[in-house]
XYZ file of C-alpha atoms in Angstrom:
290
model
C 0.129 0.027 0.332
C 1.227 3.237 -1.042
C 1.628 6.500 1.862
C -1.190 8.344 0.105
C -3.552 5.582 -0.297
C -4.166 6.676 4.020
C -2.886 10.309 3.312
C -5.910 10.749 0.593
C -8.191 8.626 2.268
C -7.961 8.590 5.369
C -7.902 4.572 5.244
C -6.754 2.109 8.298
C -2.673 2.388 8.308
C -1.374 -0.201 7.117
C 0.979 -1.963 10.357
C 2.427 -4.816 8.647
C 6.086 -6.542 7.556
C 6.922 -5.778 4.118
C 8.642 -8.107 1.875
C 12.225 -5.524 0.988
C 13.599 -3.121 3.864
C 12.486 0.683 3.016
C 15.157 2.628 3.784
C 12.940 5.778 2.362
C 14.307 8.742 4.580
C 11.520 11.069 7.010
C 9.673 13.532 4.955
C 10.356 17.074 5.822
C 13.811 16.501 6.586
C 17.583 16.444 4.964
C 21.396 15.600 6.472
C 23.449 17.925 5.914
C 27.391 17.989 5.759
C 28.029 17.839 10.190
C 25.485 14.451 9.711
C 23.049 16.216 11.305
C 18.850 16.961 10.139
C 17.996 20.369 9.570
C 14.369 20.837 8.726
C 12.541 21.259 4.625
C 12.198 24.637 4.182
C 8.075 24.982 2.897
C 7.290 26.015 -0.389
C 5.278 29.163 -0.526
C 1.671 28.169 -1.200
C 0.516 28.767 -4.817
C -2.495 30.630 -5.341
C -5.815 29.678 -4.931
C -7.386 28.248 -9.118
C -10.447 29.825 -10.411
C -13.657 27.826 -8.714
C -15.532 25.982 -11.365
C -11.880 25.359 -13.806
C -10.748 21.726 -13.180
C -8.000 22.874 -11.372
C -10.321 23.421 -8.925
C -12.326 20.388 -9.399
C -9.795 18.433 -7.974
C -8.923 20.356 -5.119
C -12.450 19.860 -3.754
C -11.741 16.033 -5.305
C -9.671 15.725 -2.407
C -10.572 17.851 -0.235
C -13.624 15.431 -0.702
C -11.840 12.078 0.921
C -9.832 13.639 3.471
C -9.259 17.244 4.170
C -6.399 17.498 5.447
C -4.731 17.230 2.749
C -3.265 20.085 0.793
C -1.875 18.975 -2.335
C 1.916 21.499 -2.956
C 0.861 21.879 -6.727
C -1.881 20.844 -9.255
C -2.231 22.016 -13.519
C -3.225 19.252 -16.091
C -2.070 15.278 -16.438
C -0.152 14.384 -19.404
C -3.266 12.847 -20.593
C -6.391 14.953 -21.951
C -9.343 14.560 -19.319
C -7.315 14.439 -16.199
C -5.483 16.955 -13.526
C -2.554 15.437 -12.006
C -2.025 16.854 -8.381
C 1.492 16.504 -6.284
C 0.066 15.757 -2.988
C 3.671 14.435 0.209
C 5.719 13.569 -2.736
C 3.695 11.462 -5.123
C 1.157 12.243 -8.024
C -2.790 11.871 -7.744
C -4.592 12.377 -11.009
C -7.903 13.659 -10.843
C -10.604 12.825 -13.438
C -11.768 17.079 -14.700
C -14.962 16.835 -13.370
C -13.762 15.910 -10.030
C -15.750 12.188 -9.794
C -12.980 9.570 -10.714
C -9.254 9.905 -8.836
C -6.325 7.268 -9.654
C -3.414 6.416 -8.042
C -0.429 5.354 -9.834
C 2.365 3.164 -9.379
C 2.162 -0.700 -7.933
C -1.365 -1.627 -5.864
C -2.808 2.608 -8.267
C -6.552 2.214 -7.275
C -9.380 4.379 -9.171
C -11.850 6.500 -6.916
C -15.751 7.292 -7.617
C -15.223 10.427 -5.025
C -18.591 10.896 -5.559
C -19.909 7.654 -3.870
C -16.917 7.561 -2.250
C -15.242 4.252 -3.207
C -12.586 2.419 -4.655
C -13.099 0.980 -7.675
C -10.249 -1.193 -7.593
C -11.355 -2.340 -4.403
C -14.384 -3.345 -5.459
C -12.142 -5.510 -8.729
C -10.361 -6.839 -6.494
C -12.693 -7.698 -3.686
C -14.296 -10.822 -5.774
C -11.020 -12.185 -7.751
C -9.788 -12.447 -3.912
C -13.359 -14.311 -2.775
C -12.587 -16.279 -5.819
C -8.803 -17.695 -5.438
C -9.782 -18.151 -1.595
C -12.233 -20.492 -2.590
C -9.214 -22.895 -4.044
C -7.531 -22.693 -0.184
C -9.705 -25.863 1.458
C -9.956 -25.081 5.432
C -8.950 -27.871 6.440
C -5.393 -26.819 4.741
C -5.324 -23.482 7.459
C -4.748 -22.313 10.659
C -7.595 -22.051 12.666
C -8.506 -19.961 15.166
C -11.968 -19.478 16.464
C -14.507 -18.903 19.477
C -17.052 -21.074 19.582
C -20.339 -18.768 17.342
C -17.450 -16.199 15.506
C -19.796 -12.466 14.747
C -17.106 -12.891 11.600
C -14.111 -14.659 9.901
C -11.007 -13.514 9.210
C -8.117 -14.731 6.002
C -5.241 -13.542 7.787
C -1.671 -14.408 5.751
C 0.740 -14.900 8.075
C 4.252 -15.205 8.325
C 5.769 -16.529 11.608
C 9.129 -14.777 11.896
C 7.066 -10.735 11.003
C 6.476 -9.028 14.183
C 3.398 -7.618 13.137
C 2.474 -10.896 12.472
C 3.791 -11.870 16.332
C 1.865 -9.856 17.252
C -1.018 -10.344 15.864
C -0.864 -13.889 16.734
C -0.030 -12.252 20.776
C -3.614 -11.789 21.570
C -5.484 -14.041 19.369
C -7.516 -14.897 22.398
C -8.746 -11.274 22.518
C -10.136 -11.558 18.181
C -11.681 -14.643 19.569
C -13.172 -12.853 22.257
C -13.809 -10.427 20.456
C -16.340 -12.489 17.796
C -13.671 -13.239 15.123
C -12.505 -16.110 14.095
C -9.236 -16.582 12.364
C -8.104 -18.604 9.616
C -4.420 -18.351 9.058
C -2.578 -19.222 5.513
C 0.756 -19.055 4.674
C 3.529 -16.335 2.900
C 6.866 -16.740 4.382
C 7.238 -13.448 3.010
C 11.323 -14.123 2.422
C 9.851 -16.429 -0.847
C 9.253 -19.662 -0.818
C 13.192 -22.232 0.127
C 13.906 -19.525 2.274
C 13.842 -19.892 5.645
C 11.416 -18.957 6.991
C 9.857 -21.254 4.203
C 11.334 -23.908 5.640
C 9.152 -23.570 9.251
C 6.318 -22.444 7.275
C 6.304 -25.770 6.323
C 7.278 -27.115 8.713
C 4.875 -25.794 10.796
C 1.916 -26.975 8.255
C 3.034 -30.560 8.578
C 2.887 -30.927 13.085
C 0.280 -33.277 14.051
C -0.723 -30.162 16.050
C -0.649 -27.155 13.530
C -1.263 -24.425 15.804
C 1.508 -25.208 18.705
C 3.795 -25.580 16.023
C 2.206 -21.770 14.235
C 2.582 -20.317 17.767
C 5.385 -21.903 19.255
C 7.381 -20.422 15.562
C 6.010 -17.407 16.685
C 7.313 -17.543 19.903
C 10.777 -18.351 18.575
C 10.777 -21.769 20.614
C 12.258 -24.410 18.406
C 10.121 -26.628 16.147
C 10.899 -30.003 14.650
C 11.537 -29.200 11.127
C 9.377 -31.615 9.081
C 8.985 -31.771 5.252
C 5.382 -33.984 3.774
C 3.671 -32.496 1.092
C 1.124 -29.330 2.343
C -0.197 -26.645 -0.132
C 2.142 -23.429 1.716
C 3.257 -22.954 -2.245
C -0.640 -22.880 -2.986
C -0.631 -20.360 -0.584
C 2.127 -18.484 -1.148
C 0.761 -18.139 -4.737
C -2.675 -16.951 -3.689
C -1.174 -14.446 -1.287
C 0.605 -13.492 -4.656
C -1.849 -12.819 -6.894
C -3.956 -11.399 -4.398
C -1.994 -8.230 -3.871
C -0.166 -9.404 -1.208
C 2.521 -5.950 -0.477
C 3.021 -6.918 3.061
C 1.921 -9.239 6.287
C 0.319 -10.004 7.934
C -2.380 -9.092 5.803
C -6.264 -9.205 6.421
C -9.329 -10.092 4.683
C -12.827 -10.287 5.014
C -15.379 -12.034 3.906
C -16.062 -10.540 0.796
C -12.112 -10.691 -0.016
C -12.308 -6.943 0.719
C -8.677 -6.273 2.130
C -8.817 -4.279 5.938
C -5.525 -4.001 6.239
C -2.017 -5.416 8.217
C -2.213 -5.226 11.505
C -5.327 -3.756 13.443
C -6.282 -4.082 17.022
C -8.322 -6.823 18.241
C -11.782 -4.659 19.167
C -10.666 -1.876 16.130
C -10.676 -4.550 14.023
C -14.063 -5.720 15.690
C -15.934 -2.030 14.630
C -14.503 -2.216 11.257
C -16.076 -5.426 10.891
C -19.109 -4.467 12.482
C -18.334 -1.552 9.771
C -18.153 -2.625 7.225
C -21.306 -5.128 7.134
C -23.354 -2.345 8.460
C -22.177 -0.518 4.924
C -23.057 -3.852 3.183
C -26.950 -4.238 4.749
C -27.444 0.008 3.891
C -25.828 -0.721 -0.111
C -28.330 -4.039 -0.123
C -31.665 -2.555 0.680
C -30.895 0.809 -1.931
C -30.603 -1.869 -4.396
C -28.978 -1.434 -7.809
C -27.341 1.624 -8.427
C -27.997 2.475 -4.708
C -25.143 4.715 -2.645
C -22.192 2.268 -1.886
C -20.107 2.301 1.536
C -18.335 4.837 2.894
C -13.999 4.050 2.579
């Protein structure tokens, strides 16, 4: 996920372990010749565009999604019909009528500003739901309360700190009425030590205990057997995973990375309410909020 997605849309922060280390420096500072830092000088504020112009509509569109975000620059985009806005060092494209906002790059997303709907996520959610059906529950490691209100699928890794934090609170997720179905995603890649540990977990006679032990740095017996770990890893990649954990709702909606138990329950409640509202509105009804 890109920073701008959360800056503009105000979505849940994705706390996850990336597949590659992030070497980006913190914004707002530059290295001095003495090795220290000094604050970067803020650019002078640009004159507000005339009301009713494509530039003004682009600013209004961004403001509808997050009023706190102030683009550094807005002007005509290289392709016709769009304005190009620079926000926090990243580029956003807004249609000249202000209706659609596009976040380019890897994992780019297209938003319907008026409906406050992520059109790309809608398409991806449907695909993820179908992908998850290819992995039976018998191949997942499940931690569930007696009568769960919700079920989420979580792509996890035994080494990732956020995955370990999530699992350390698994009892509380269950108390919140949330069943967790784990799938394997060894973020260091197939054949890595991480991968071998996860294969050992999936080959263990008690997968739940083995997973808990692995996440707590307890020694687990190396094992080898026929597993679906490779398939799960492939499904994670095809589902658009960029870091672990990745939490998916039953409909395939990506909820974020690590989310505290109570916050996850609140997110699922809101998702269910939005879904019910959309269903009651019928075809063409308003979409749920972002």
